[in-house]
PDB file of C-alpha atoms in Angstrom:
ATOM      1  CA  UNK C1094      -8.554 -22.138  17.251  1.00 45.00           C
ATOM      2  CA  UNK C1095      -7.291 -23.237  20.269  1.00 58.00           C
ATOM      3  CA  UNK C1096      -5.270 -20.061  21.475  1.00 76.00           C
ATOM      4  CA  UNK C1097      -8.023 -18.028  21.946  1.00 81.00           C
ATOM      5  CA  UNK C1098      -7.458 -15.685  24.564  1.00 84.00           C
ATOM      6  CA  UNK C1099     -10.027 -12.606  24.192  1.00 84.00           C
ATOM      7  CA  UNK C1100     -13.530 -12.301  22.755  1.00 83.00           C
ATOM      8  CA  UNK C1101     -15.136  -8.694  22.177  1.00 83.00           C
ATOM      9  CA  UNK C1102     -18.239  -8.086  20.335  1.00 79.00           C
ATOM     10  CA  UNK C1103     -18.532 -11.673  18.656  1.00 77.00           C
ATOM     11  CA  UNK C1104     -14.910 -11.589  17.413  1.00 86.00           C
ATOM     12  CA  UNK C1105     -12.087 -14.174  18.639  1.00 87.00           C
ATOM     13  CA  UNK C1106      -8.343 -13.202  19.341  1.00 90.00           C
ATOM     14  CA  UNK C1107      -5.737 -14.892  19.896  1.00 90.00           C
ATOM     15  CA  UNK C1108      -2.285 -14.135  21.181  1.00 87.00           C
ATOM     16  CA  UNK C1109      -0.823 -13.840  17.639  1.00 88.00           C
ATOM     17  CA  UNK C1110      -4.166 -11.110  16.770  1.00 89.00           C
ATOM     18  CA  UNK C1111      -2.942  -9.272  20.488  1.00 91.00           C
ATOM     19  CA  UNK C1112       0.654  -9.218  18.937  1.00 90.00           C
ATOM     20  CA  UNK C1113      -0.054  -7.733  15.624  1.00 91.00           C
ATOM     21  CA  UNK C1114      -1.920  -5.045  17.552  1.00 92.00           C
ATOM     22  CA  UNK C1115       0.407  -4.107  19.682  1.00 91.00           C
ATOM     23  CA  UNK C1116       3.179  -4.371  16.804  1.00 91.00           C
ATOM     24  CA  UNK C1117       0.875  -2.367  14.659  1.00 89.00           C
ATOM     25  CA  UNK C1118       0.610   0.167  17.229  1.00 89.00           C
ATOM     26  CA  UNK C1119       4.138   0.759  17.413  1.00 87.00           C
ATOM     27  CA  UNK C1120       4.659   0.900  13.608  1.00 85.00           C
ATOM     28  CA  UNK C1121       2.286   3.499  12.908  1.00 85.00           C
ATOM     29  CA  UNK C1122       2.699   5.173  16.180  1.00 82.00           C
ATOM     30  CA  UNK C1123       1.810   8.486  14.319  1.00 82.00           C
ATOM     31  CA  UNK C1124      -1.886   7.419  13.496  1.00 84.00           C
ATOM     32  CA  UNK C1125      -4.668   8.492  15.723  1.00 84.00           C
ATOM     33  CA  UNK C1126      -7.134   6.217  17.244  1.00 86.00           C
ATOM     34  CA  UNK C1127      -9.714   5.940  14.178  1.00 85.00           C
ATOM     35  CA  UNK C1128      -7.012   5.281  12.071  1.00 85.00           C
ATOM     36  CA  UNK C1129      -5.584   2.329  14.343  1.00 88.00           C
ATOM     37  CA  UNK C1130      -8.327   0.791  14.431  1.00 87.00           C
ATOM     38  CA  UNK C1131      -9.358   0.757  10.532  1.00 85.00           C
ATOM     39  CA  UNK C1132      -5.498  -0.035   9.424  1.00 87.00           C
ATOM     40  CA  UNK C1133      -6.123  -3.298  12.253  1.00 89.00           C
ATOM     41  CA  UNK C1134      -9.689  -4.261  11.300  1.00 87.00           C
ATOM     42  CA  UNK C1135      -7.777  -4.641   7.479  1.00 83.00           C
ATOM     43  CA  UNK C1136      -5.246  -6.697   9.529  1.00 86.00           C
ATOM     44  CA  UNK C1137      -7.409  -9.219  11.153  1.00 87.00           C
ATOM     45  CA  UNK C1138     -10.243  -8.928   8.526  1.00 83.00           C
ATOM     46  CA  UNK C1139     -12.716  -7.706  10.920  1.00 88.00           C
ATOM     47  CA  UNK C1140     -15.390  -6.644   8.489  1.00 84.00           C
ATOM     48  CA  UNK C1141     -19.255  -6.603   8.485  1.00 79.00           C
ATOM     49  CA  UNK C1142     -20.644  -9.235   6.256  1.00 74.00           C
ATOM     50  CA  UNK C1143     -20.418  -6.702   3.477  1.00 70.00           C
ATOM     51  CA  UNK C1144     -17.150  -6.209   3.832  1.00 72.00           C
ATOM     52  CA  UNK C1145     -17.102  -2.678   5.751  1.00 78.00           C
ATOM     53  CA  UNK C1146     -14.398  -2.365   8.267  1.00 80.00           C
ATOM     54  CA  UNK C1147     -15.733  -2.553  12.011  1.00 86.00           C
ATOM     55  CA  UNK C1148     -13.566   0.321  12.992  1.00 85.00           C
ATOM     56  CA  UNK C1149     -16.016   1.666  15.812  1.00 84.00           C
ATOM     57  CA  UNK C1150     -16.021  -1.839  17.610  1.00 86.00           C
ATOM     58  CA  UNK C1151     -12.009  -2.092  17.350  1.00 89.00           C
ATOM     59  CA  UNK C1152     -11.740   1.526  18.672  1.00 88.00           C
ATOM     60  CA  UNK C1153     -13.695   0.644  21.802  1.00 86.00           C
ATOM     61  CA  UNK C1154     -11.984  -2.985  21.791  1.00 90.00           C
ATOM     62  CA  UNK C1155      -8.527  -0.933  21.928  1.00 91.00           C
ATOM     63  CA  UNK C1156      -9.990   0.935  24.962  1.00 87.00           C
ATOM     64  CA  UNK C1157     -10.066  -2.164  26.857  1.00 87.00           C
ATOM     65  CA  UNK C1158      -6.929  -3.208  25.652  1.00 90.00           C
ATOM     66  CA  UNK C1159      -5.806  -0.113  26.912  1.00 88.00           C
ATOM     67  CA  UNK C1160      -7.871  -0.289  30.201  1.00 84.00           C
ATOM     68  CA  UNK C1161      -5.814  -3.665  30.666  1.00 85.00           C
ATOM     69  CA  UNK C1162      -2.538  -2.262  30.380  1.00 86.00           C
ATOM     70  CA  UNK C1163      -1.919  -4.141  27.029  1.00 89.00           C
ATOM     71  CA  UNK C1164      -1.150  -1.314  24.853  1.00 90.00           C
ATOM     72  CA  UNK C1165      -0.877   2.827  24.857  1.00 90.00           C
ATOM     73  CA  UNK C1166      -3.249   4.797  22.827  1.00 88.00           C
ATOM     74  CA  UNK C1167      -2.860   7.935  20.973  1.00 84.00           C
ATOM     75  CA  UNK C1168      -4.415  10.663  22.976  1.00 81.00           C
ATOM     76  CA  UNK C1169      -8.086  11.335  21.666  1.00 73.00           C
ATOM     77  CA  UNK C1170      -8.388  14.244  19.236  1.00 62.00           C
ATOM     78  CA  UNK C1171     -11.251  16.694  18.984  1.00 55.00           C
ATOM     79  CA  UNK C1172     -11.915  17.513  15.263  1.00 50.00           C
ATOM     80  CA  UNK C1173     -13.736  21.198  14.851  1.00 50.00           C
ATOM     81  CA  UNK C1174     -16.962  20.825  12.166  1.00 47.00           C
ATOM     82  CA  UNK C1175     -16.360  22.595   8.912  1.00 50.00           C
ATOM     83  CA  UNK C1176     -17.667  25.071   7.803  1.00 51.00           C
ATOM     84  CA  UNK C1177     -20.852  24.138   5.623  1.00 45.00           C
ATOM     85  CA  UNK C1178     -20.256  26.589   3.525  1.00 48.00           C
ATOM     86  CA  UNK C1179     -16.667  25.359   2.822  1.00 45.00           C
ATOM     87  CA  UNK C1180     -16.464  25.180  -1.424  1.00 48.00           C
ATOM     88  CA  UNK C1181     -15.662  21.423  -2.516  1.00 45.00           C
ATOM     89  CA  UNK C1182     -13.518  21.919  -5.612  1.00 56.00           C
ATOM     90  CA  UNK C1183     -14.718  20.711  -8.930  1.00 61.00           C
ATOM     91  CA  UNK C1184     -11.730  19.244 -11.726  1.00 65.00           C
ATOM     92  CA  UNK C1185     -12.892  19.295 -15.682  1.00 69.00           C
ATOM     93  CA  UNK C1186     -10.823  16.540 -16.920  1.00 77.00           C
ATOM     94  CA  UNK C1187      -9.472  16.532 -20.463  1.00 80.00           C
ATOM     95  CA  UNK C1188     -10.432  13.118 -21.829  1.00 84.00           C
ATOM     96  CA  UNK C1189      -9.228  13.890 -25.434  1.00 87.00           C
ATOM     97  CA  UNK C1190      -7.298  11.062 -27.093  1.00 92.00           C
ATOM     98  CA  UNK C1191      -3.696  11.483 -26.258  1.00 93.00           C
ATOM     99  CA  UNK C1192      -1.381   8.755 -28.756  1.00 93.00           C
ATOM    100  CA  UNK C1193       1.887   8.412 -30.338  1.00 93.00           C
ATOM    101  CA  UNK C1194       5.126   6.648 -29.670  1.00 93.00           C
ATOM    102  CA  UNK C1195       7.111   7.282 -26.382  1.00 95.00           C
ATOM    103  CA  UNK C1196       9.929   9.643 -27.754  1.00 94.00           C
ATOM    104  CA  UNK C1197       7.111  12.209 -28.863  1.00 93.00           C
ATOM    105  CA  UNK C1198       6.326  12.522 -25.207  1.00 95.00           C
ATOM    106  CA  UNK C1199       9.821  12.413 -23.592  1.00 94.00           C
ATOM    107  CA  UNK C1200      10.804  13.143 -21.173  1.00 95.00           C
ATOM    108  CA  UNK C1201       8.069  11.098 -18.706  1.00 96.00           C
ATOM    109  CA  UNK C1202       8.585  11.825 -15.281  1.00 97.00           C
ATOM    110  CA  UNK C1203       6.673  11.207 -12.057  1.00 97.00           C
ATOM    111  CA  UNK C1204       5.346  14.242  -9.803  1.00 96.00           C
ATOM    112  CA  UNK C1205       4.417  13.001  -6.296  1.00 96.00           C
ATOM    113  CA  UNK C1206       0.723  14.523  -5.714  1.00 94.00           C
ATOM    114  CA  UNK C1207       0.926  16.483  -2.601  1.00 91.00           C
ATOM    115  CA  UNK C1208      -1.894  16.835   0.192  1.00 87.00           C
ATOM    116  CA  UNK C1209      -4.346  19.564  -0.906  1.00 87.00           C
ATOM    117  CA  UNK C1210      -5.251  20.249  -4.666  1.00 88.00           C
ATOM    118  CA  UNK C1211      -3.024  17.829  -6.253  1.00 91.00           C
ATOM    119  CA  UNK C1212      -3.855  14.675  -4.105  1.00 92.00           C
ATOM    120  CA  UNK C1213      -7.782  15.571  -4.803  1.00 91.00           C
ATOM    121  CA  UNK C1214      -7.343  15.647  -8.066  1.00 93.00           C
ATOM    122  CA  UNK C1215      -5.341  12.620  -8.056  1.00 94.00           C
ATOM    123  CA  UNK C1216      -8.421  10.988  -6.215  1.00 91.00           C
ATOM    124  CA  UNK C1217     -10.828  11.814  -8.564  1.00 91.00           C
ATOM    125  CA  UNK C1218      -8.386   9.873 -11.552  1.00 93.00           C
ATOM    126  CA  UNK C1219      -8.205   7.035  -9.651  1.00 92.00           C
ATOM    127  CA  UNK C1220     -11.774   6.935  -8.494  1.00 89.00           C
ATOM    128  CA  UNK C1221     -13.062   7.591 -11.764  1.00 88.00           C
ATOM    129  CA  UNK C1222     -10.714   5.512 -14.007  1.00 88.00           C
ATOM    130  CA  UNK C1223      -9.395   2.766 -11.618  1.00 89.00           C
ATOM    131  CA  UNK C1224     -11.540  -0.668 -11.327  1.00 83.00           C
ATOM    132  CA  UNK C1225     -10.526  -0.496  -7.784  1.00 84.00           C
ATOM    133  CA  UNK C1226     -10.798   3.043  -6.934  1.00 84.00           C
ATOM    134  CA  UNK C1227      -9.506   5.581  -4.243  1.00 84.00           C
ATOM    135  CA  UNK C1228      -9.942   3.157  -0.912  1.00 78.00           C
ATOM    136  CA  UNK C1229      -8.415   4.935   2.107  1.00 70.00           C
ATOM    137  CA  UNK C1230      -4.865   3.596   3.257  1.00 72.00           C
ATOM    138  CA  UNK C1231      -3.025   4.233   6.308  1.00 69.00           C
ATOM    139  CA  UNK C1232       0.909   4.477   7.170  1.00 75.00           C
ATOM    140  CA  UNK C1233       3.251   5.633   5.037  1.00 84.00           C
ATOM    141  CA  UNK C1234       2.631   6.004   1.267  1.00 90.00           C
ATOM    142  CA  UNK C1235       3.678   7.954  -1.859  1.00 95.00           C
ATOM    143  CA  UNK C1236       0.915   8.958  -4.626  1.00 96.00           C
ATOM    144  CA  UNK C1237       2.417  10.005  -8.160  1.00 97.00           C
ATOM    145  CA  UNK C1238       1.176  11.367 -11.170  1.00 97.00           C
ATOM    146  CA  UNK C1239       2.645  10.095 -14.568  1.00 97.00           C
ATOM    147  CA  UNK C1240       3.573  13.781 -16.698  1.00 96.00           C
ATOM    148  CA  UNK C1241       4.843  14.374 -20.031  1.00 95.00           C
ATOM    149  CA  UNK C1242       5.111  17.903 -19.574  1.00 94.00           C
ATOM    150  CA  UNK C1243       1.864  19.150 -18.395  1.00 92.00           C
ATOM    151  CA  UNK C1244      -0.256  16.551 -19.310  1.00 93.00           C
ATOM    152  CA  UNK C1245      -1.160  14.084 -17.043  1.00 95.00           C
ATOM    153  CA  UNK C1246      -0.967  10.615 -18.055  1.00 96.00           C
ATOM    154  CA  UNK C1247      -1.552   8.518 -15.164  1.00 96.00           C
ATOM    155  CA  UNK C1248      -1.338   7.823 -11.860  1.00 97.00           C
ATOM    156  CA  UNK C1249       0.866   5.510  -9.276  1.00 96.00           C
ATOM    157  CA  UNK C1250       0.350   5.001  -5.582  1.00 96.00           C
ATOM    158  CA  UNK C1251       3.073   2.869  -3.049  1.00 96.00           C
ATOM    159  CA  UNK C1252       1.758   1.897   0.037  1.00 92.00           C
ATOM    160  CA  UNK C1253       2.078  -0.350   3.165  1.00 87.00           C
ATOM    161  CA  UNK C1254       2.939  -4.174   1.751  1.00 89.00           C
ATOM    162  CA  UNK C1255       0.436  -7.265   2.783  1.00 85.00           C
ATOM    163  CA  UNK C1256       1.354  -8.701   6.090  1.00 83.00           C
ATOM    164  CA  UNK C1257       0.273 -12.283   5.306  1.00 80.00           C
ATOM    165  CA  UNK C1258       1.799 -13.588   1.899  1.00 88.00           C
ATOM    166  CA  UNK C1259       3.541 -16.913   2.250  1.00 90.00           C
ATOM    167  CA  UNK C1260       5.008 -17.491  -1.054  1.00 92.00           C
ATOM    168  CA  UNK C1261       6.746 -13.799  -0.282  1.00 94.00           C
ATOM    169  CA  UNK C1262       7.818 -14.935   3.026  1.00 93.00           C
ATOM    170  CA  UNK C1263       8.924 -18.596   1.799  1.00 93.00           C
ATOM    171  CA  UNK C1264      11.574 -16.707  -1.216  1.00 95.00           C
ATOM    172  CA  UNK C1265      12.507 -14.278   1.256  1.00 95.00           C
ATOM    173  CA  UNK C1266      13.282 -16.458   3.727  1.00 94.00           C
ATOM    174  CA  UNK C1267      12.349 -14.617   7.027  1.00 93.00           C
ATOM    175  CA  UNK C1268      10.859 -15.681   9.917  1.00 90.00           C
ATOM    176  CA  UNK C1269       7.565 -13.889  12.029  1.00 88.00           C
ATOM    177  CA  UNK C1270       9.966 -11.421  13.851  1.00 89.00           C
ATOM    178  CA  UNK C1271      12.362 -10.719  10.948  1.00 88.00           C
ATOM    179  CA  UNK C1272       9.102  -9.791   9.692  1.00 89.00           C
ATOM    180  CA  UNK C1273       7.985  -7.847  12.582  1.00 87.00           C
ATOM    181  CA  UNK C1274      11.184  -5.314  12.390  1.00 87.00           C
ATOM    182  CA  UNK C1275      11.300  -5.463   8.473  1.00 91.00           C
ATOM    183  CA  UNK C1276       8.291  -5.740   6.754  1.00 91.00           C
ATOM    184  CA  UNK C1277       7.897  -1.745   6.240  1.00 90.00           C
ATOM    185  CA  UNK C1278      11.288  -2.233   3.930  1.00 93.00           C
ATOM    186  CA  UNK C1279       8.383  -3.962   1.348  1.00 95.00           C
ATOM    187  CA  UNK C1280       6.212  -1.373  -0.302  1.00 95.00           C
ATOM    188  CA  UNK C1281       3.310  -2.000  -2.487  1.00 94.00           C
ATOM    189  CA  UNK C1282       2.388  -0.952  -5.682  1.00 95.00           C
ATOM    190  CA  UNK C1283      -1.363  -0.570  -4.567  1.00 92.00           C
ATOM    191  CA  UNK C1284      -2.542   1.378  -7.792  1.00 94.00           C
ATOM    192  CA  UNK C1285      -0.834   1.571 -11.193  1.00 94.00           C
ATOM    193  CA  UNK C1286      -3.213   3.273 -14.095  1.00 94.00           C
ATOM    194  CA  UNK C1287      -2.817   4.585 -17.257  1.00 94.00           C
ATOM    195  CA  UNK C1288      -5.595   7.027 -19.020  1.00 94.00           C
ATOM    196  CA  UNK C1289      -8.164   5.369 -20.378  1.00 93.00           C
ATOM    197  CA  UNK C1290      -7.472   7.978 -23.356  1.00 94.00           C
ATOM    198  CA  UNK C1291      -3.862   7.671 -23.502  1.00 94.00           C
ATOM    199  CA  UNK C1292      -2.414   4.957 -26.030  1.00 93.00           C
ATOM    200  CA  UNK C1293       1.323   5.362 -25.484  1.00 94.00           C
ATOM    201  CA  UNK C1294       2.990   1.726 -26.356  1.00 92.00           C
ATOM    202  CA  UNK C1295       5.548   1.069 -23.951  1.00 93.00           C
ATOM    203  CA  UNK C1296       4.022   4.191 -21.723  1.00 96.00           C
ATOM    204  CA  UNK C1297       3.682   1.091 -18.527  1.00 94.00           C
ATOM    205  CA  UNK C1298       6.565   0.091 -18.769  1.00 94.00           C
ATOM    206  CA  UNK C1299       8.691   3.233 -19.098  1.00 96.00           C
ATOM    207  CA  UNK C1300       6.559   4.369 -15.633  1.00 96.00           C
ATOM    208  CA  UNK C1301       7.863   1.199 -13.902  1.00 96.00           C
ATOM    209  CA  UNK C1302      11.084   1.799 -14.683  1.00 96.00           C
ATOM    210  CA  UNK C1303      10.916   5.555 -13.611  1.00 96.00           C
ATOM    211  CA  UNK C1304       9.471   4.351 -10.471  1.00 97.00           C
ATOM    212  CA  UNK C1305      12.231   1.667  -9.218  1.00 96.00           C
ATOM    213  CA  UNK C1306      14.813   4.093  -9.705  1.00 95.00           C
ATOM    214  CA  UNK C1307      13.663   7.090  -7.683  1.00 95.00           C
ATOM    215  CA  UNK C1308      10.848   4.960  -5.092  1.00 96.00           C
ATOM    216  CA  UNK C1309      14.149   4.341  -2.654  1.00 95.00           C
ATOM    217  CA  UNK C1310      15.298   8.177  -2.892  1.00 94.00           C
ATOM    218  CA  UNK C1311      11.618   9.644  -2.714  1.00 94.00           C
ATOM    219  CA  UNK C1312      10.735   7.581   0.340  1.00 94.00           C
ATOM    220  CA  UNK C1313      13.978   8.686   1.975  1.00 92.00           C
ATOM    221  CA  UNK C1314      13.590  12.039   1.717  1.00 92.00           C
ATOM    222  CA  UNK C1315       9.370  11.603   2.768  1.00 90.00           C
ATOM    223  CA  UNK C1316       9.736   9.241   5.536  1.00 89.00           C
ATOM    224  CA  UNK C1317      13.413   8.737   6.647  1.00 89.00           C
ATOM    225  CA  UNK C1318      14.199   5.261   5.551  1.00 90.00           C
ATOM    226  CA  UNK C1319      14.328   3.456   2.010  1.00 92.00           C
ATOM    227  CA  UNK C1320      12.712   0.583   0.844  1.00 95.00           C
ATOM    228  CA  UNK C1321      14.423  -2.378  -0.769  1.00 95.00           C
ATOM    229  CA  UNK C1322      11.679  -4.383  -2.437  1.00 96.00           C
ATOM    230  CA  UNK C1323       8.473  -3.759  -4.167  1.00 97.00           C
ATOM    231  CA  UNK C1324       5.297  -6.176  -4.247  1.00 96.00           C
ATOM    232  CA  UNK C1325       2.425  -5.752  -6.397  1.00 94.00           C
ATOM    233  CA  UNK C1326      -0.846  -8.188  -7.074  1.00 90.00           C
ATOM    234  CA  UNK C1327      -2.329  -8.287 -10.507  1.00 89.00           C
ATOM    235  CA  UNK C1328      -5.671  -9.584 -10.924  1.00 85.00           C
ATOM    236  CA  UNK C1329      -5.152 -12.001 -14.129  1.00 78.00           C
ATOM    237  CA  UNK C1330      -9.336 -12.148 -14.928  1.00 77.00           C
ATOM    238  CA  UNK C1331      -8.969  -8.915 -16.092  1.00 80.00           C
ATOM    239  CA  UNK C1332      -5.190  -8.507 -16.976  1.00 81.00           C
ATOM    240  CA  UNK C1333      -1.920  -9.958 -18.166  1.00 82.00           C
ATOM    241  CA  UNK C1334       0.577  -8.580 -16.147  1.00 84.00           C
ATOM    242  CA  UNK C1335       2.489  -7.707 -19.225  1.00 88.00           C
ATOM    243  CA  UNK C1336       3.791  -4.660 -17.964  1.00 91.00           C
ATOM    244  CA  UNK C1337       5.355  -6.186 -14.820  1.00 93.00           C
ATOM    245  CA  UNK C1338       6.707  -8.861 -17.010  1.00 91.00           C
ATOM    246  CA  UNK C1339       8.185  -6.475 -19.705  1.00 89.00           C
ATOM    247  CA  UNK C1340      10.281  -4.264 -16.656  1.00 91.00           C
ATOM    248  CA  UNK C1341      11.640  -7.929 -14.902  1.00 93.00           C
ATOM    249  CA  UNK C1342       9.430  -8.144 -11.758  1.00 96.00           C
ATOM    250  CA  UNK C1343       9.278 -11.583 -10.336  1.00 94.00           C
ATOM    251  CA  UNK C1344       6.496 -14.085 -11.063  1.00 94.00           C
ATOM    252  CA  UNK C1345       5.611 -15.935  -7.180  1.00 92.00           C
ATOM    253  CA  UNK C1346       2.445 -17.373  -8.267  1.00 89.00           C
ATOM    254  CA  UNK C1347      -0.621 -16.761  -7.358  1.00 88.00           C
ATOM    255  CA  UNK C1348      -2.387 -15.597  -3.933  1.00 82.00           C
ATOM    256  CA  UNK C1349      -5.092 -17.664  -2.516  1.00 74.00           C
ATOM    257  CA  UNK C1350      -8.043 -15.494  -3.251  1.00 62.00           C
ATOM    258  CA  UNK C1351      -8.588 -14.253   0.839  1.00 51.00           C
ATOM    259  CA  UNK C1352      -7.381 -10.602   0.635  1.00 51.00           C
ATOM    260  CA  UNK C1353      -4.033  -9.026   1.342  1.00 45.00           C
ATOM    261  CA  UNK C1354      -5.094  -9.391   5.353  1.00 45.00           C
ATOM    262  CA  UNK C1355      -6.787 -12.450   5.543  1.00 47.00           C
ATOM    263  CA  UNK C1356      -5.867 -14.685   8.095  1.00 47.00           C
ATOM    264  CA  UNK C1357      -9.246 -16.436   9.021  1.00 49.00           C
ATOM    265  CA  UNK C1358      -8.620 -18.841   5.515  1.00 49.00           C
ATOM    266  CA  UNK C1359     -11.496 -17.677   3.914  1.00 50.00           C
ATOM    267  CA  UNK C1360     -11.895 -17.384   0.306  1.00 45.00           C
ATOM    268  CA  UNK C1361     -13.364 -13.866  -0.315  1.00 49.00           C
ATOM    269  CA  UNK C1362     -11.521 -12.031  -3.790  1.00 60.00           C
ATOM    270  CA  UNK C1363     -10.269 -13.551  -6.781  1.00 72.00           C
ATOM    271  CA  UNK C1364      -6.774 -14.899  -6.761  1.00 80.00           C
ATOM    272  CA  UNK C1365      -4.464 -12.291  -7.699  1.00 87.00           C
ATOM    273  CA  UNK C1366      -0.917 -13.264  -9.444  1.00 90.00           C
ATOM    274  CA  UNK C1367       2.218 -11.795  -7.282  1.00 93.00           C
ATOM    275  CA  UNK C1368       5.168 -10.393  -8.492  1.00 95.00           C
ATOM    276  CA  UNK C1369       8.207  -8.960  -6.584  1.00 96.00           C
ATOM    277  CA  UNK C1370      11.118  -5.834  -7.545  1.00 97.00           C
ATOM    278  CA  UNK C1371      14.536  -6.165  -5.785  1.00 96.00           C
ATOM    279  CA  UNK C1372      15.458  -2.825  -5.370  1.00 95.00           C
ATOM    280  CA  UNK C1373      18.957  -3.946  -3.917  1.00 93.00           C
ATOM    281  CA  UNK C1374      21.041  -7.267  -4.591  1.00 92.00           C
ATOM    282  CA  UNK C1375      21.246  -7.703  -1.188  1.00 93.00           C
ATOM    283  CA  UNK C1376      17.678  -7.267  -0.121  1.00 94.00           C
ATOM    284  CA  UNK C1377      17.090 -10.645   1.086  1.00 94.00           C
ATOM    285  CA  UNK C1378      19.831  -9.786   3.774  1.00 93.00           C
ATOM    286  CA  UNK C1379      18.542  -7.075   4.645  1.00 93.00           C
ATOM    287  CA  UNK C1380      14.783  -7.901   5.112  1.00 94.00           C
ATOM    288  CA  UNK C1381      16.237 -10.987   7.279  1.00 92.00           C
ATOM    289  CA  UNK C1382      18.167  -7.780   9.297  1.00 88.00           C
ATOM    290  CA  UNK C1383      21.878  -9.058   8.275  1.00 88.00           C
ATOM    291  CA  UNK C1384      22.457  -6.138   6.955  1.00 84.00           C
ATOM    292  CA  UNK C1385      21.252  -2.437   7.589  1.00 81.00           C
ATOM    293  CA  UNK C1386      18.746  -1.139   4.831  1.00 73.00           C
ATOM    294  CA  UNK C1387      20.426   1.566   2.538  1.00 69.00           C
ATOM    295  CA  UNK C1388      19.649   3.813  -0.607  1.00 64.00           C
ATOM    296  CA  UNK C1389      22.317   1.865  -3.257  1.00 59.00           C
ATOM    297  CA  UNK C1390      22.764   3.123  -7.038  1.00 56.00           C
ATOM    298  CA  UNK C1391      20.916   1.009  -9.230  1.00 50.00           C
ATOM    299  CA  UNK C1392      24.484  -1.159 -10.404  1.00 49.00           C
ATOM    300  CA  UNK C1393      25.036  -2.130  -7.141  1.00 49.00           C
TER     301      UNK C1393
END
């Protein structure tokens, strides 16, 4: 590259890398320091060759940043040990077959798994059951749990959309600082499962459904602002996409196989087919900040 303005511990920046920091920083103003730094390793792909995040070299990187005058940190927070004897909760999940047809189970509905018991719990599903399981986001997100009652069925999480996804960018029709200002208006559908043990036909696509028409209201009322599109990636070597197809997401092809970060043009996951969820009519407008983002019934 030939913008290369900083070097720190064998990584390259340049002015665009300084920019996303500082606009990340600003964003999730709310994170602390260890958190920065791992949601901007994901950013810039600054991994180990193994993939791990190299979150202590970004924290100390952001200390000269700091030391510079580029950016602000979050103050630094001391964390008191736990108690070793502190008791780690153990779950008994019911694996037994759960099938039928739909109306047997009505009414579905999705329960947002709060911090504490439920969210554990809703970690072990996913880490368990899920090909990809629990990896640790940061920003704003939403985790749900798919019910019938009091059975649980499966489990949804919506979290902070990829920053670098030109065929998104290309339909939307934005440019980098619509982007900068908009892009938390995008949410992704970062986990979607179902139960292994749960053979519900049309059980995916009822959950999509659910989850368009309450996402904007939910993430209102949770973070002060409502989302009006939804991105998810499905990995095709392993699935069809069928129930994205079946609830009218949008087909945009495929990624190029570097990550939902990657902007270093390496090849380093499989290619992942992407498909978009208007949540508005007039999302394009707003995401290109024409028009202010706002909760709208679902006829509008």
């Amino acid at each position: 590259m030939d913008n290369i303005i900083m070097e720190y511990s064998g990584k390259k920046f340049t002015s665009e890398d300084i920019e996303l920091i500082k606009w990340t920083r600003k964003k999730y103003h709310h994170l602390s320091r260890r958190e920065l730094a791992s949601t901007i390793c994901e950013f810039l792909s600054w991994t180990t060759p193994s993939g791990r995040a190299k979150t202590p070299q970004c924290v100390a990187f952001l200390g000269k940043l700091e030391e510079s005058a580029i950016i602000e940190l979050p103050p630094v927070i001391t964390i008191a040990k736990k108690n070793s004897n502190s008791i780690i909760p153990e779950y008994n999940i019911d694996t037994a077959l759960i099938t039928g047809v739909l109306k047997d189970f009505e009414p579905i509905y999705l329960d947002i798994a709060r911090a504490g018991g439920e969210l554990k719990l809703w970690r072990k599903y996913v880490n368990d059951y899920h090909m990809l399981g629990d990896k640790q986001v940061f920003g704003s997100r939403l985790y749900y749990f798919v019910k019938s009652g009091d059975k649980k069925l499966g489990c949804l999480q919506f979290s902070a959309s990829a920053w670098a996804l030109k065929s998104r960018d290309e339909w939307i029709g934005w440019n980098i600082e619509n982007k900068k200002t908009q892009l938390h208006f995008i949410l992704n559908n970062s986990r979607f499962l179902i139960f292994p043990w749960v053979n519900i036909k049309n059980l995916a696509s009822k959950t999509l459904a659910l989850s368009i028409k309450q996402i904007q209201k939910d993430w209102l009322r949770e973070y002060c602002y409502a989302p009006v599109l939804l991105e998810t990636f499905v990995d095709t070597s392993h699935f069809a996409g069928t129930c994205y197809k079946a609830s009218n997401w949008t087909y945009l092809g495929e990624t190029k196989g570097r990550g939902r970060m990657d902007r270093n043009n390496k090849s380093e996951v499989s290619p992942k087919a992407i498909y978009m969820y208007p949540l508005q009519k007039d999302f394009k407008d707003c995401l290109k900040g024409l028009k202010p983002c706002k909760v709208v019934s679902p006829d509008e």
